[in-house]
Coordinates of C-alpha atoms in Angstrom, one line a residue:
M1 CA 192.9 47.5 38.8
T2 CA 189.5 48.7 38.2
K3 CA 190.4 52.4 39.6
G4 CA 190.9 54.2 36.8
K5 CA 193.7 55.6 34.9
N6 CA 194.9 58.2 37.1
H7 CA 194.6 56.2 40.4
K8 CA 198.0 56.2 42.2
L9 CA 199.1 53.0 43.3
K10 CA 199.3 52.7 47.3
V11 CA 201.2 49.9 49.0
I12 CA 202.0 49.3 52.8
V13 CA 205.1 46.9 53.6
S14 CA 205.5 45.7 57.2
G15 CA 207.9 43.7 58.5
G16 CA 210.7 44.2 60.6
G17 CA 212.6 43.2 64.0
T18 CA 215.8 41.4 62.3
G19 CA 217.4 42.0 58.7
G20 CA 215.6 38.7 57.6
H21 CA 212.2 40.5 57.6
I22 CA 213.2 43.9 56.5
F23 CA 215.4 43.3 53.5
P24 CA 212.9 41.1 52.0
A25 CA 210.6 43.8 52.2
I26 CA 212.7 46.5 50.9
A27 CA 213.6 44.1 48.0
I28 CA 209.7 43.6 47.3
A29 CA 209.5 47.3 47.8
D30 CA 212.2 48.0 45.5
E31 CA 210.8 45.9 42.6
I32 CA 207.5 47.3 42.9
R33 CA 208.5 50.9 42.2
R34 CA 210.8 49.7 39.5
R35 CA 208.0 48.5 37.6
N36 CA 205.6 51.3 38.7
P37 CA 208.1 54.5 39.6
D38 CA 204.8 56.6 40.8
A39 CA 203.6 54.3 43.4
D40 CA 203.5 55.4 46.7
I41 CA 205.0 52.9 49.3
L42 CA 204.6 53.2 53.1
F43 CA 206.5 51.0 55.7
V44 CA 205.0 50.7 59.0
G45 CA 207.2 48.7 61.6
A46 CA 208.1 48.8 65.3
R47 CA 209.6 51.6 66.8
D48 CA 213.1 51.3 68.3
K49 CA 214.0 48.6 66.0
M50 CA 216.4 48.5 63.3
E51 CA 213.7 49.0 60.1
M52 CA 213.3 52.5 61.6
Q53 CA 216.8 53.1 60.8
K54 CA 217.1 50.9 57.5
V55 CA 214.4 51.4 55.8
P56 CA 214.6 55.5 55.4
Q57 CA 218.2 54.8 54.5
A58 CA 216.3 52.5 51.3
G59 CA 214.6 55.8 50.5
Y60 CA 211.1 55.0 52.2
S61 CA 209.0 56.7 54.7
I62 CA 208.2 54.4 57.8
K63 CA 205.9 55.0 60.8
G64 CA 206.4 52.7 63.8
L65 CA 203.9 51.0 66.0
W66 CA 204.7 50.5 69.7
I67 CA 204.8 46.7 69.5
A68 CA 207.4 44.1 70.6
G69 CA 207.7 40.3 70.6
I70 CA 207.0 38.3 73.6
Q71 CA 210.1 37.2 75.6
R72 CA 211.0 34.0 76.9
K73 CA 211.1 35.2 80.6
L74 CA 209.0 37.1 82.8
T75 CA 209.3 40.7 82.1
V76 CA 207.9 44.2 82.4
D77 CA 207.4 43.8 78.4
N78 CA 205.5 40.8 78.8
L79 CA 203.1 42.2 80.7
L80 CA 202.9 45.2 78.6
F81 CA 202.0 43.2 75.3
P82 CA 198.2 43.1 75.4
I83 CA 198.3 47.0 76.1
K84 CA 200.7 47.2 73.3
L85 CA 198.9 44.9 70.7
L86 CA 195.5 46.4 71.5
K87 CA 197.1 50.1 71.0
S88 CA 199.1 48.9 67.9
L89 CA 195.5 47.4 66.0
I90 CA 194.0 50.6 66.5
D91 CA 197.0 53.0 65.2
S92 CA 197.3 50.1 62.6
Y93 CA 193.5 50.7 61.5
R94 CA 194.3 54.3 61.6
I95 CA 196.9 54.2 59.1
V96 CA 195.0 52.0 56.9
K97 CA 192.2 54.2 57.0
S98 CA 193.9 57.6 56.2
F99 CA 196.9 56.1 53.5
K100 CA 194.0 53.7 51.6
P101 CA 196.5 51.3 50.3
D102 CA 195.7 49.1 47.3
V103 CA 197.3 45.9 48.7
C104 CA 199.5 45.4 52.3
I105 CA 202.3 43.1 52.3
G106 CA 204.0 41.3 55.4
T107 CA 207.3 39.8 55.6
G108 CA 207.0 38.8 59.4
G109 CA 207.7 40.6 62.3
F110 CA 205.4 41.7 65.3
A111 CA 204.9 44.9 63.5
S112 CA 203.2 43.1 60.6
G113 CA 200.7 41.6 62.8
P114 CA 198.4 44.6 63.9
L115 CA 198.8 46.2 60.4
L116 CA 197.8 43.4 58.5
R117 CA 195.0 42.2 60.7
A118 CA 193.7 46.0 60.6
A119 CA 194.1 45.9 56.7
A120 CA 192.1 42.5 56.4
F121 CA 189.5 43.7 58.6
A122 CA 189.3 47.0 56.0
G123 CA 188.8 44.6 53.2
I124 CA 192.5 45.2 51.8
P125 CA 194.1 42.4 50.3
T126 CA 197.0 41.2 52.0
V127 CA 200.2 39.0 50.6
L128 CA 202.5 37.4 53.4
Q129 CA 206.0 36.3 52.5
E130 CA 207.3 33.9 54.9
Q131 CA 211.2 33.0 54.8
N132 CA 211.9 30.3 57.1
S133 CA 210.7 26.3 56.5
F134 CA 209.2 26.6 60.1
P135 CA 206.8 30.0 60.1
G136 CA 206.7 32.8 62.9
I137 CA 203.7 33.4 65.4
T138 CA 202.8 36.3 63.5
N139 CA 202.3 34.9 59.8
K140 CA 200.7 31.8 61.3
W141 CA 198.1 34.0 63.0
L142 CA 197.7 36.2 59.3
A143 CA 197.2 33.4 57.2
K144 CA 193.6 32.9 57.4
Y145 CA 193.3 36.7 56.0
A146 CA 195.7 36.4 53.5
A147 CA 195.0 36.5 49.7
V148 CA 198.3 34.6 48.8
I149 CA 201.2 33.5 51.0
C150 CA 204.7 33.4 49.5
V151 CA 207.1 30.9 50.9
A152 CA 210.7 29.4 50.3
Y153 CA 210.0 25.9 51.5
D154 CA 207.8 22.8 50.7
K155 CA 205.5 21.3 53.3
L156 CA 204.1 24.2 54.5
E157 CA 200.8 23.3 54.0
R158 CA 200.3 22.2 57.8
F159 CA 201.2 25.7 58.8
F160 CA 199.1 27.4 56.0
P161 CA 196.1 27.1 53.8
K162 CA 197.4 24.9 50.9
D163 CA 195.4 26.8 48.0
K164 CA 196.7 30.0 49.2
I165 CA 200.6 28.9 49.0
R166 CA 203.2 29.9 46.2
L167 CA 206.6 28.5 46.2
T168 CA 208.3 31.7 45.1
G169 CA 211.8 31.5 47.2
N170 CA 213.3 34.6 49.4
P171 CA 213.9 38.0 47.7
V172 CA 217.5 38.3 47.7
R173 CA 219.9 41.2 46.5
Q174 CA 219.7 41.5 43.0
S175 CA 223.5 42.3 42.4
L176 CA 224.1 38.7 43.8
V177 CA 221.9 37.7 40.7
V178 CA 224.7 38.6 38.6
A179 CA 227.7 38.6 40.7
S180 CA 229.2 35.3 39.5
E181 CA 229.2 36.7 35.9
K182 CA 231.7 39.3 36.7
P183 CA 235.4 39.3 37.6
S184 CA 235.9 40.0 41.4
Q185 CA 238.5 41.6 43.4
K186 CA 241.1 39.6 44.8
L187 CA 241.3 39.3 48.7
F188 CA 244.4 37.7 48.9
D189 CA 247.8 37.9 47.2
N190 CA 248.0 34.0 47.2
N191 CA 246.5 31.1 45.2
Q192 CA 245.1 29.2 48.1
P193 CA 241.7 28.2 48.4
T194 CA 239.5 30.5 50.8
L195 CA 237.4 29.9 53.5
L196 CA 234.4 32.4 54.3
V197 CA 233.0 32.5 57.8
L198 CA 229.9 34.3 58.1
G199 CA 228.2 35.0 62.0
G200 CA 225.8 37.4 61.1
S201 CA 225.5 41.1 62.0
L202 CA 226.1 41.3 65.6
G203 CA 228.4 38.2 65.5
A204 CA 227.8 34.7 66.6
Y205 CA 229.9 33.5 70.0
A206 CA 230.2 30.3 68.8
V207 CA 231.4 30.7 65.6
N208 CA 234.0 33.0 66.5
K209 CA 235.4 30.9 69.0
L210 CA 235.4 27.8 66.9
V211 CA 237.5 29.8 64.2
E212 CA 239.9 30.8 66.5
K213 CA 240.3 27.5 68.0
H214 CA 241.1 26.1 64.5
L215 CA 243.3 28.9 62.8
P216 CA 246.2 26.3 63.4
L217 CA 244.2 23.8 61.4
F218 CA 243.2 26.3 58.5
K219 CA 247.1 27.2 58.4
S220 CA 248.4 23.4 58.4
L221 CA 245.8 22.8 55.3
R222 CA 247.1 26.2 53.5
I223 CA 243.7 27.9 53.5
N224 CA 242.7 31.6 53.6
V225 CA 240.2 32.7 56.0
Y226 CA 237.8 35.7 55.2
W227 CA 236.1 35.8 59.0
Q228 CA 233.1 38.1 59.3
C229 CA 233.1 38.1 63.2
G230 CA 230.3 40.9 64.3
K231 CA 229.9 44.0 65.7
N232 CA 229.8 42.7 68.9
Y233 CA 233.4 40.9 68.6
E234 CA 235.1 43.2 66.4
S235 CA 237.6 44.2 69.5
T236 CA 238.2 40.7 70.4
Y237 CA 238.8 39.0 67.3
T238 CA 240.5 41.7 64.7
K239 CA 244.2 41.2 66.4
Y240 CA 244.3 37.9 64.2
N241 CA 244.5 40.0 60.8
S242 CA 247.6 38.9 59.1
D243 CA 248.6 37.2 55.9
G244 CA 246.2 34.9 54.8
I245 CA 243.5 35.8 57.6
I246 CA 241.2 38.9 57.2
V247 CA 238.9 39.7 60.4
S248 CA 236.3 42.1 59.8
A249 CA 233.1 43.2 61.6
F250 CA 231.3 43.9 58.9
I251 CA 231.8 42.5 54.9
E252 CA 231.0 45.4 52.7
S253 CA 230.8 43.5 49.3
M254 CA 229.2 40.3 49.9
E255 CA 229.8 39.8 46.0
T256 CA 233.2 39.9 46.6
A257 CA 233.4 37.9 49.7
Y258 CA 231.2 35.2 47.9
N259 CA 232.8 35.0 44.8
N260 CA 236.2 34.5 46.5
A261 CA 235.3 31.8 48.6
D262 CA 236.1 28.2 48.4
I263 CA 234.1 26.7 51.3
I264 CA 231.5 28.4 53.2
I265 CA 230.5 28.5 57.1
S266 CA 227.7 30.1 58.1
R267 CA 224.4 30.8 60.3
A268 CA 221.2 29.4 58.8
G269 CA 218.9 32.3 58.9
A270 CA 216.4 32.3 55.8
S271 CA 218.2 35.2 53.8
S272 CA 221.3 33.7 54.1
V273 CA 220.6 30.1 53.0
S274 CA 218.4 31.8 49.8
E275 CA 221.6 33.7 49.2
L276 CA 223.8 30.6 49.7
C277 CA 221.6 28.8 47.0
L278 CA 222.5 31.3 44.5
V279 CA 226.3 31.8 45.1
G280 CA 226.5 27.7 45.0
K281 CA 229.3 27.0 47.2
P282 CA 229.9 23.9 49.4
V283 CA 228.6 25.2 52.9
I284 CA 228.6 24.0 56.6
F285 CA 225.9 25.3 58.5
I286 CA 226.2 25.9 62.1
P287 CA 222.5 27.2 63.0
S288 CA 221.8 29.1 66.0
P289 CA 220.0 27.6 68.7
N290 CA 218.7 30.5 70.3
V291 CA 216.1 31.5 68.0
A292 CA 212.2 30.9 68.1
E293 CA 211.4 27.1 67.1
D294 CA 214.9 26.4 66.4
H295 CA 213.9 27.0 62.8
Q296 CA 217.7 27.6 61.6
T297 CA 218.1 24.0 62.6
K298 CA 215.0 23.3 60.0
N299 CA 216.0 25.6 57.6
A300 CA 219.7 23.9 57.4
Q301 CA 218.0 20.4 57.5
S302 CA 215.9 21.1 54.6
L303 CA 219.0 21.5 52.6
V304 CA 221.0 18.7 54.4
D305 CA 218.1 16.3 53.3
K306 CA 218.9 17.1 49.3
N307 CA 222.4 16.9 50.0
A308 CA 223.3 20.1 49.3
A309 CA 224.9 21.3 52.3
M310 CA 226.4 20.3 55.6
M311 CA 225.2 20.9 59.3
L312 CA 226.9 20.8 62.5
R313 CA 224.8 21.7 65.5
E314 CA 226.8 23.8 68.2
S315 CA 226.7 20.8 70.4
E316 CA 228.5 18.7 67.8
L317 CA 231.4 21.3 67.3
E318 CA 233.8 19.9 69.9
T319 CA 233.8 16.8 68.5
A320 CA 233.0 16.8 64.9
F321 CA 234.0 19.9 63.5
E322 CA 237.8 19.3 62.6
S323 CA 237.0 15.8 61.2
T324 CA 233.9 17.3 59.0
F325 CA 235.9 20.4 57.6
S326 CA 238.7 18.2 56.8
N327 CA 236.9 15.6 54.9
L328 CA 235.0 18.3 53.0
F329 CA 238.3 20.4 52.3
R330 CA 240.3 17.3 51.0
D331 CA 237.3 15.6 48.9
N332 CA 236.8 17.7 45.9
D333 CA 233.9 15.4 44.5
L334 CA 232.1 16.1 47.5
Q335 CA 232.6 19.9 47.2
K336 CA 231.7 19.6 43.6
Q337 CA 228.3 17.6 44.4
L338 CA 227.4 19.9 47.4
S339 CA 227.8 23.2 45.1
E340 CA 225.9 21.5 42.2
N341 CA 222.8 20.3 44.2
I342 CA 222.6 23.6 46.4
K343 CA 222.5 25.8 43.1
Q344 CA 219.7 23.5 42.1
L345 CA 217.6 25.0 45.0
A346 CA 217.9 28.7 43.9
K347 CA 215.3 30.8 43.1
P348 CA 216.9 34.1 41.4
R349 CA 213.6 35.5 40.4
A350 CA 211.5 35.0 43.6
T351 CA 211.4 38.7 43.9
Q352 CA 209.9 39.1 40.7
D353 CA 207.5 36.1 41.0
I354 CA 206.4 37.4 44.3
V355 CA 205.6 41.1 42.7
D356 CA 203.8 39.4 39.9
L357 CA 201.6 37.8 42.2
I358 CA 200.8 41.1 43.7
F359 CA 200.1 42.5 40.4
E360 CA 197.8 39.8 40.1
I361 CA 195.5 40.8 43.1
L362 CA 195.4 44.3 42.0
Q363 CA 194.3 43.5 38.4
K364 CA 191.2 41.8 40.0
R365 CA 190.4 44.5 42.1

C-alpha cells in the first residue's frame, strides 16, 4: 500500500443470506486479521438474515441493508425489490464514503451486490469469491467491476472475464485442515463402520425420509448411523436414537463426525463439497433441487465427472438408493478410489491464497 506507515488497513466484507456465503466471508476476515491484527474490518449484510447474528458472534461489526432476493413467485417483496435495491445502493455508497475502505470483498448473496457496486463506483478495488460451479446472479453482475474473482471450480470463463479468474478453492474451517492428524473421540462403542448423514442445519426432508426408510438396511449391513436431521426435524427423528444410531439436529464437532465416518451422505452446497474434498471419505451426494439454477447438482456433477464421488438425484432415491449404497458399502476398492480422487481436489490453502491476492491488490494501491 502506498498510504504511509501509520495507515490502518480498512476492509469491508459483504456476503450473506446463507451459511455458504457467511462462513467463507468470516474465514477470509479471520485470515486478514491474523496477518494484520490492527485491521479495521466491517461486514455489510442483509437485515433480518442470519449474518446479523453469525458475524457479531465471530467478533466483527456489521451493518444491515434493506435488501432481499427475488422470489420465484409473485410476492410483495418482489414488488418492493426495485425500491430496496435503490435504497441499498444509496446506503452502501454512504457506508463506503464514511468508512473509506482500502478494499471490499464480496462472497455472494444479495447484500454484496449494492455494496460492491458502490465501492467500485467510488474507485475502491473489489474482490469476489464465488463458491459454486454455477455463479449466483449477484457475482455475475459484479464481475466486470472486480479486480480479482476467486473461484472453486474450473470452466467459469463463460460467466466471468478470464483474466480476472483465480482458481483458489473455497475457504474452509482451519480446524478441518488438521483434524485428520489428531486422534478423535469415538462416537460408538462397537467397531462397526459408520455412515454420516448431513442434510444441512435446517434439515432436508427427502434425505431424512430416505434414512428413516433404510434404517433396517443399515442395521442388516451392521453399520452405525450418525444422522444430522436438522433443526426443523429434531422432534420427528430423535426418537430413533439407540445403540448404533445417533440422531442430532446439529453436529457441534464436525471434526469428530468426519473422523468417525466411513461413508458420507450429504447435500452438495459449495461449502460442504469443499470440506468433503478435504476430509477425503467416499461420498454419495443428494443435491437439493430447490436452489437457484440447480447449482448443487452442478457442484456434485463436477466431482462425479472426476470419479471422486457418487450422486443420486432426489427423483432417483426410490429406485436406486439401496443398490447404490449397498454396492458402495461392499466394494472396498471403490471406496478407496473415491477417497483418493476426492482428496486430489482439496484446496486446504484456499483462505490463505485468497488473502494473498487481496494483499497483492493492496500493495498496488
